[in-house]
C-alpha cells in the first residue's frame, strides 16, 4: 500500500471540494452522483469517503467553505467602512444581496437547508459572535441604543438568515430582495439611539 503525503492528501481534499462546488451549483445535491463527481475529479469514491465520510459530509464541507468565504467578504465591508454604523448596515444588506448569487442560493440556502437543516451550529455561532462584537462597539460608541449585544445579534442574524431563505425560495427573488432590504432598513433604524 502506497502512503500518501500530507500535501497529496490536502490536494485530493481540495480537488473534491472544488468539483463538489461546481457540480452541486450546476445540478444540485439531489441530482449529483458521487460516481460522476469523483470521476470528473479524477479520483475514487474511496477518496471521497476517506475525507468526508459520505455525500452529506461533502455537502457540509462545501457549505463551511462557502460560509467562510462569505464571512470574509462581509468582514471586509465592515473593516473598510469609514463609518462603523454604515459598515454594519452595508454588511447586513450585502448578506441579503448574496441570496441572489447562484452558488450561495443553490448550495447553502436550498440544498443545505433541506439536507443539513442549514449551516453548521459552529458557523451560526461564529456569525452571531461576529455581529455581537460589531453591535457591542456601536453601543459603546453611543450609536445604538443600550441593549444586550448578544440578544440583538441573535435577533438580527436570525432575521437576516430567514429573509435570505425567503428571497432564495421564490421565483421573484429580485422583488423579494427589494422588499427585504426595505424591511431591513426599518429594522436597523429602530436600533439607532435617538439624537
PDB file of C-alpha atoms in Angstrom:
ATOM      1  CA  UNK A   1       0.000   0.000   0.000  1.00  0.00           C
ATOM      2  CA  UNK A   2       1.376   3.393  -1.010  1.00  0.00           C
ATOM      3  CA  UNK A   3       1.276   6.036   1.694  1.00  0.00           C
ATOM      4  CA  UNK A   4       0.331   9.484   0.519  1.00  0.00           C
ATOM      5  CA  UNK A   5       1.982  12.633   1.781  1.00  0.00           C
ATOM      6  CA  UNK A   6       0.076  15.264   3.717  1.00  0.00           C
ATOM      7  CA  UNK A   7       0.330  17.621   0.716  1.00  0.00           C
ATOM      8  CA  UNK A   8      -1.162  14.952  -1.577  1.00  0.00           C
ATOM      9  CA  UNK A   9      -3.994  14.362   0.894  1.00  0.00           C
ATOM     10  CA  UNK A  10      -4.734  18.089   1.073  1.00  0.00           C
ATOM     11  CA  UNK A  11      -4.630  18.301  -2.725  1.00  0.00           C
ATOM     12  CA  UNK A  12      -7.114  15.426  -3.002  1.00  0.00           C
ATOM     13  CA  UNK A  13      -9.438  17.051  -0.464  1.00  0.00           C
ATOM     14  CA  UNK A  14      -9.241  20.407  -2.259  1.00  0.00           C
ATOM     15  CA  UNK A  15      -9.962  18.758  -5.632  1.00  0.00           C
ATOM     16  CA  UNK A  16     -13.037  17.019  -4.226  1.00  0.00           C
ATOM     17  CA  UNK A  17     -14.311  20.262  -2.676  1.00  0.00           C
ATOM     18  CA  UNK A  18     -13.781  22.231  -5.887  1.00  0.00           C
ATOM     19  CA  UNK A  19     -15.552  19.631  -8.006  1.00  0.00           C
ATOM     20  CA  UNK A  20     -18.401  19.302  -5.499  1.00  0.00           C
ATOM     21  CA  UNK A  21     -18.966  23.067  -5.508  1.00  0.00           C
ATOM     22  CA  UNK A  22     -19.145  23.043  -9.301  1.00  0.00           C
ATOM     23  CA  UNK A  23     -21.437  20.028  -9.577  1.00  0.00           C
ATOM     24  CA  UNK A  24     -23.701  20.983  -6.642  1.00  0.00           C
ATOM     25  CA  UNK A  25     -24.052  24.504  -8.096  1.00  0.00           C
ATOM     26  CA  UNK A  26     -24.886  23.216 -11.572  1.00  0.00           C
ATOM     27  CA  UNK A  27     -27.056  20.192 -10.735  1.00  0.00           C
ATOM     28  CA  UNK A  28     -27.994  20.437  -7.065  1.00  0.00           C
ATOM     29  CA  UNK A  29     -27.268  17.992  -4.274  1.00  0.00           C
ATOM     30  CA  UNK A  30     -30.037  15.507  -5.061  1.00  0.00           C
ATOM     31  CA  UNK A  31     -29.078  15.177  -8.729  1.00  0.00           C
ATOM     32  CA  UNK A  32     -25.367  14.752  -8.045  1.00  0.00           C
ATOM     33  CA  UNK A  33     -23.974  11.253  -8.407  1.00  0.00           C
ATOM     34  CA  UNK A  34     -20.908  10.539  -6.296  1.00  0.00           C
ATOM     35  CA  UNK A  35     -19.541   8.259  -9.027  1.00  0.00           C
ATOM     36  CA  UNK A  36     -19.819  11.064 -11.597  1.00  0.00           C
ATOM     37  CA  UNK A  37     -18.380  13.646  -9.216  1.00  0.00           C
ATOM     38  CA  UNK A  38     -15.336  11.559  -8.295  1.00  0.00           C
ATOM     39  CA  UNK A  39     -14.769  10.558 -11.940  1.00  0.00           C
ATOM     40  CA  UNK A  40     -14.830  14.222 -13.003  1.00  0.00           C
ATOM     41  CA  UNK A  41     -12.297  14.985 -10.263  1.00  0.00           C
ATOM     42  CA  UNK A  42     -10.142  12.052 -11.440  1.00  0.00           C
ATOM     43  CA  UNK A  43     -10.450  10.404  -8.018  1.00  0.00           C
ATOM     44  CA  UNK A  44     -12.105   7.387  -6.432  1.00  0.00           C
ATOM     45  CA  UNK A  45     -15.159   7.080  -4.229  1.00  0.00           C
ATOM     46  CA  UNK A  46     -12.790   5.811  -1.563  1.00  0.00           C
ATOM     47  CA  UNK A  47     -11.067   9.203  -1.510  1.00  0.00           C
ATOM     48  CA  UNK A  48     -14.431  10.894  -1.001  1.00  0.00           C
ATOM     49  CA  UNK A  49     -15.352   8.560   1.855  1.00  0.00           C
ATOM     50  CA  UNK A  50     -11.922   8.929   3.455  1.00  0.00           C
ATOM     51  CA  UNK A  51     -12.072  12.744   3.500  1.00  0.00           C
ATOM     52  CA  UNK A  52     -15.785  13.410   4.026  1.00  0.00           C
ATOM     53  CA  UNK A  53     -17.464  10.204   5.196  1.00  0.00           C
ATOM     54  CA  UNK A  54     -20.283  10.411   2.666  1.00  0.00           C
ATOM     55  CA  UNK A  55     -22.130  12.725   0.292  1.00  0.00           C
ATOM     56  CA  UNK A  56     -23.730  14.583   3.182  1.00  0.00           C
ATOM     57  CA  UNK A  57     -20.325  15.161   4.770  1.00  0.00           C
ATOM     58  CA  UNK A  58     -19.062  16.535   1.460  1.00  0.00           C
ATOM     59  CA  UNK A  59     -22.012  18.944   1.297  1.00  0.00           C
ATOM     60  CA  UNK A  60     -21.322  20.094   4.865  1.00  0.00           C
ATOM     61  CA  UNK A  61     -17.674  20.779   3.978  1.00  0.00           C
ATOM     62  CA  UNK A  62     -18.698  22.748   0.872  1.00  0.00           C
ATOM     63  CA  UNK A  63     -21.175  24.790   2.927  1.00  0.00           C
ATOM     64  CA  UNK A  64     -18.494  25.525   5.543  1.00  0.00           C
ATOM     65  CA  UNK A  65     -16.132  26.678   2.789  1.00  0.00           C
ATOM     66  CA  UNK A  66     -18.766  28.974   1.258  1.00  0.00           C
ATOM     67  CA  UNK A  67     -19.724  30.297   4.709  1.00  0.00           C
ATOM     68  CA  UNK A  68     -16.067  31.134   5.427  1.00  0.00           C
ATOM     69  CA  UNK A  69     -15.732  32.993   2.131  1.00  0.00           C
ATOM     70  CA  UNK A  70     -18.957  34.916   2.730  1.00  0.00           C
ATOM     71  CA  UNK A  71     -17.848  35.856   6.216  1.00  0.00           C
ATOM     72  CA  UNK A  72     -14.571  37.203   4.834  1.00  0.00           C
ATOM     73  CA  UNK A  73     -16.479  39.299   2.308  1.00  0.00           C
ATOM     74  CA  UNK A  74     -18.779  40.662   4.999  1.00  0.00           C
ATOM     75  CA  UNK A  75     -15.860  41.369   7.323  1.00  0.00           C
ATOM     76  CA  UNK A  76     -14.145  43.327   4.543  1.00  0.00           C
ATOM     77  CA  UNK A  77     -17.257  45.504   4.232  1.00  0.00           C
ATOM     78  CA  UNK A  78     -17.145  46.266   7.965  1.00  0.00           C
ATOM     79  CA  UNK A  79     -13.384  46.785   8.024  1.00  0.00           C
ATOM     80  CA  UNK A  80     -13.342  49.155   5.037  1.00  0.00           C
ATOM     81  CA  UNK A  81     -16.237  51.352   6.132  1.00  0.00           C
ATOM     82  CA  UNK A  82     -15.341  54.877   7.183  1.00  0.00           C
ATOM     83  CA  UNK A  83     -18.351  54.961   9.498  1.00  0.00           C
ATOM     84  CA  UNK A  84     -18.974  51.887  11.721  1.00  0.00           C
ATOM     85  CA  UNK A  85     -22.756  52.264  11.534  1.00  0.00           C
ATOM     86  CA  UNK A  86     -22.719  52.472   7.738  1.00  0.00           C
ATOM     87  CA  UNK A  87     -20.390  49.466   7.659  1.00  0.00           C
ATOM     88  CA  UNK A  88     -22.778  47.473   9.843  1.00  0.00           C
ATOM     89  CA  UNK A  89     -25.811  48.396   7.717  1.00  0.00           C
ATOM     90  CA  UNK A  90     -23.973  47.700   4.459  1.00  0.00           C
ATOM     91  CA  UNK A  91     -22.837  44.348   5.818  1.00  0.00           C
ATOM     92  CA  UNK A  92     -26.429  43.361   6.622  1.00  0.00           C
ATOM     93  CA  UNK A  93     -27.643  44.452   3.176  1.00  0.00           C
ATOM     94  CA  UNK A  94     -24.795  42.595   1.472  1.00  0.00           C
ATOM     95  CA  UNK A  95     -25.825  39.375   3.212  1.00  0.00           C
ATOM     96  CA  UNK A  96     -29.320  39.678   1.753  1.00  0.00           C
ATOM     97  CA  UNK A  97     -27.892  40.504  -1.686  1.00  0.00           C
ATOM     98  CA  UNK A  98     -25.834  37.306  -1.548  1.00  0.00           C
ATOM     99  CA  UNK A  99     -29.115  35.383  -1.579  1.00  0.00           C
ATOM    100  CA  UNK A 100     -29.251  36.126  -5.320  1.00  0.00           C
ATOM    101  CA  UNK A 101     -25.823  34.615  -6.010  1.00  0.00           C
ATOM    102  CA  UNK A 102     -26.420  31.243  -7.714  1.00  0.00           C
ATOM    103  CA  UNK A 103     -23.874  29.240  -5.710  1.00  0.00           C
ATOM    104  CA  UNK A 104     -24.977  30.586  -2.320  1.00  0.00           C
ATOM    105  CA  UNK A 105     -28.626  30.287  -3.259  1.00  0.00           C
ATOM    106  CA  UNK A 106     -28.479  26.734  -4.542  1.00  0.00           C
ATOM    107  CA  UNK A 107     -25.975  25.151  -2.176  1.00  0.00           C
ATOM    108  CA  UNK A 108     -26.428  26.996   1.117  1.00  0.00           C
ATOM    109  CA  UNK A 109     -29.967  28.364   1.053  1.00  0.00           C
ATOM    110  CA  UNK A 110     -31.670  25.441  -0.667  1.00  0.00           C
ATOM    111  CA  UNK A 111     -29.676  22.208  -0.511  1.00  0.00           C
ATOM    112  CA  UNK A 112     -28.007  22.724   2.875  1.00  0.00           C
ATOM    113  CA  UNK A 113     -31.304  23.748   4.451  1.00  0.00           C
ATOM    114  CA  UNK A 114     -33.079  20.696   3.028  1.00  0.00           C
ATOM    115  CA  UNK A 115     -30.306  18.170   3.701  1.00  0.00           C
ATOM    116  CA  UNK A 116     -28.435  19.542   6.725  1.00  0.00           C
ATOM    117  CA  UNK A 117     -31.007  21.871   8.263  1.00  0.00           C
ATOM    118  CA  UNK A 118     -28.831  24.875   7.315  1.00  0.00           C
ATOM    119  CA  UNK A 119     -25.296  25.947   8.121  1.00  0.00           C
ATOM    120  CA  UNK A 120     -23.456  24.205  10.932  1.00  0.00           C
ATOM    121  CA  UNK A 121     -24.139  25.326  14.519  1.00  0.00           C
ATOM    122  CA  UNK A 122     -20.478  26.391  14.753  1.00  0.00           C
ATOM    123  CA  UNK A 123     -20.849  28.633  11.718  1.00  0.00           C
ATOM    124  CA  UNK A 124     -24.047  30.138  13.093  1.00  0.00           C
ATOM    125  CA  UNK A 125     -22.402  30.793  16.474  1.00  0.00           C
ATOM    126  CA  UNK A 126     -19.449  32.436  14.761  1.00  0.00           C
ATOM    127  CA  UNK A 127     -21.767  34.726  12.766  1.00  0.00           C
ATOM    128  CA  UNK A 128     -23.708  35.730  15.873  1.00  0.00           C
ATOM    129  CA  UNK A 129     -20.488  36.369  17.819  1.00  0.00           C
ATOM    130  CA  UNK A 130     -19.067  38.476  14.985  1.00  0.00           C
ATOM    131  CA  UNK A 131     -22.264  40.522  14.833  1.00  0.00           C
ATOM    132  CA  UNK A 132     -22.314  40.765  18.634  1.00  0.00           C
ATOM    133  CA  UNK A 133     -18.849  42.377  18.615  1.00  0.00           C
ATOM    134  CA  UNK A 134     -19.935  44.911  15.993  1.00  0.00           C
ATOM    135  CA  UNK A 135     -23.115  45.774  17.888  1.00  0.00           C
ATOM    136  CA  UNK A 136     -21.226  45.997  21.184  1.00  0.00           C
ATOM    137  CA  UNK A 137     -18.857  48.530  19.628  1.00  0.00           C
ATOM    138  CA  UNK A 138     -21.774  50.543  18.257  1.00  0.00           C
ATOM    139  CA  UNK A 139     -23.398  50.564  21.703  1.00  0.00           C
ATOM    140  CA  UNK A 140     -20.117  51.669  23.303  1.00  0.00           C
ATOM    141  CA  UNK A 141     -19.866  54.498  20.747  1.00  0.00           C
ATOM    142  CA  UNK A 142     -23.399  55.642  21.582  1.00  0.00           C
ATOM    143  CA  UNK A 143     -24.716  54.873  18.082  1.00  0.00           C
ATOM    144  CA  UNK A 144     -27.060  52.026  19.052  1.00  0.00           C
ATOM    145  CA  UNK A 145     -29.498  52.010  21.969  1.00  0.00           C
ATOM    146  CA  UNK A 146     -28.192  50.305  25.077  1.00  0.00           C
ATOM    147  CA  UNK A 147     -29.307  46.670  24.987  1.00  0.00           C
ATOM    148  CA  UNK A 148     -27.751  43.248  25.332  1.00  0.00           C
ATOM    149  CA  UNK A 149     -25.466  42.851  22.270  1.00  0.00           C
ATOM    150  CA  UNK A 150     -25.921  39.079  22.156  1.00  0.00           C
ATOM    151  CA  UNK A 151     -29.704  39.380  22.148  1.00  0.00           C
ATOM    152  CA  UNK A 152     -29.589  41.978  19.371  1.00  0.00           C
ATOM    153  CA  UNK A 153     -27.074  39.925  17.369  1.00  0.00           C
ATOM    154  CA  UNK A 154     -29.209  36.786  17.677  1.00  0.00           C
ATOM    155  CA  UNK A 155     -32.335  38.627  16.545  1.00  0.00           C
ATOM    156  CA  UNK A 156     -30.644  40.355  13.622  1.00  0.00           C
ATOM    157  CA  UNK A 157     -28.761  37.245  12.478  1.00  0.00           C
ATOM    158  CA  UNK A 158     -31.969  35.184  12.670  1.00  0.00           C
ATOM    159  CA  UNK A 159     -33.872  37.830  10.726  1.00  0.00           C
ATOM    160  CA  UNK A 160     -31.205  38.020   8.032  1.00  0.00           C
ATOM    161  CA  UNK A 161     -30.956  34.240   7.697  1.00  0.00           C
ATOM    162  CA  UNK A 162     -34.723  33.787   7.386  1.00  0.00           C
ATOM    163  CA  UNK A 163     -35.006  36.683   4.946  1.00  0.00           C
ATOM    164  CA  UNK A 164     -32.237  35.150   2.800  1.00  0.00           C
ATOM    165  CA  UNK A 165     -34.132  31.816   2.716  1.00  0.00           C
ATOM    166  CA  UNK A 166     -37.297  33.692   1.748  1.00  0.00           C
ATOM    167  CA  UNK A 167     -35.507  35.627  -1.015  1.00  0.00           C
ATOM    168  CA  UNK A 168     -33.940  32.453  -2.449  1.00  0.00           C
ATOM    169  CA  UNK A 169     -37.150  30.438  -2.262  1.00  0.00           C
ATOM    170  CA  UNK A 170     -39.282  32.443  -4.632  1.00  0.00           C
ATOM    171  CA  UNK A 171     -39.439  32.950  -8.363  1.00  0.00           C
ATOM    172  CA  UNK A 172     -39.435  36.702  -7.805  1.00  0.00           C
ATOM    173  CA  UNK A 173     -36.122  36.804  -5.949  1.00  0.00           C
ATOM    174  CA  UNK A 174     -35.211  40.303  -7.184  1.00  0.00           C
ATOM    175  CA  UNK A 175     -38.517  41.698  -5.963  1.00  0.00           C
ATOM    176  CA  UNK A 176     -38.174  39.844  -2.665  1.00  0.00           C
ATOM    177  CA  UNK A 177     -34.680  41.279  -2.219  1.00  0.00           C
ATOM    178  CA  UNK A 178     -36.031  44.808  -2.656  1.00  0.00           C
ATOM    179  CA  UNK A 179     -38.777  44.125  -0.121  1.00  0.00           C
ATOM    180  CA  UNK A 180     -36.277  42.516   2.258  1.00  0.00           C
ATOM    181  CA  UNK A 181     -33.903  45.483   2.122  1.00  0.00           C
ATOM    182  CA  UNK A 182     -36.791  47.895   2.759  1.00  0.00           C
ATOM    183  CA  UNK A 183     -37.801  45.859   5.820  1.00  0.00           C
ATOM    184  CA  UNK A 184     -34.170  45.606   6.965  1.00  0.00           C
ATOM    185  CA  UNK A 185     -33.774  49.390   6.783  1.00  0.00           C
ATOM    186  CA  UNK A 186     -36.814  49.801   9.048  1.00  0.00           C
ATOM    187  CA  UNK A 187     -35.422  47.241  11.487  1.00  0.00           C
ATOM    188  CA  UNK A 188     -31.983  48.851  11.592  1.00  0.00           C
ATOM    189  CA  UNK A 189     -33.457  52.332  12.029  1.00  0.00           C
ATOM    190  CA  UNK A 190     -35.029  51.100  15.257  1.00  0.00           C
ATOM    191  CA  UNK A 191     -31.596  50.288  16.703  1.00  0.00           C
ATOM    192  CA  UNK A 192     -30.265  53.841  16.435  1.00  0.00           C
ATOM    193  CA  UNK A 193     -30.024  55.918  19.555  1.00  0.00           C
ATOM    194  CA  UNK A 194     -32.243  58.979  19.300  1.00  0.00           C
ATOM    195  CA  UNK A 195     -30.458  62.301  18.819  1.00  0.00           C
TER     196      UNK A 195
END
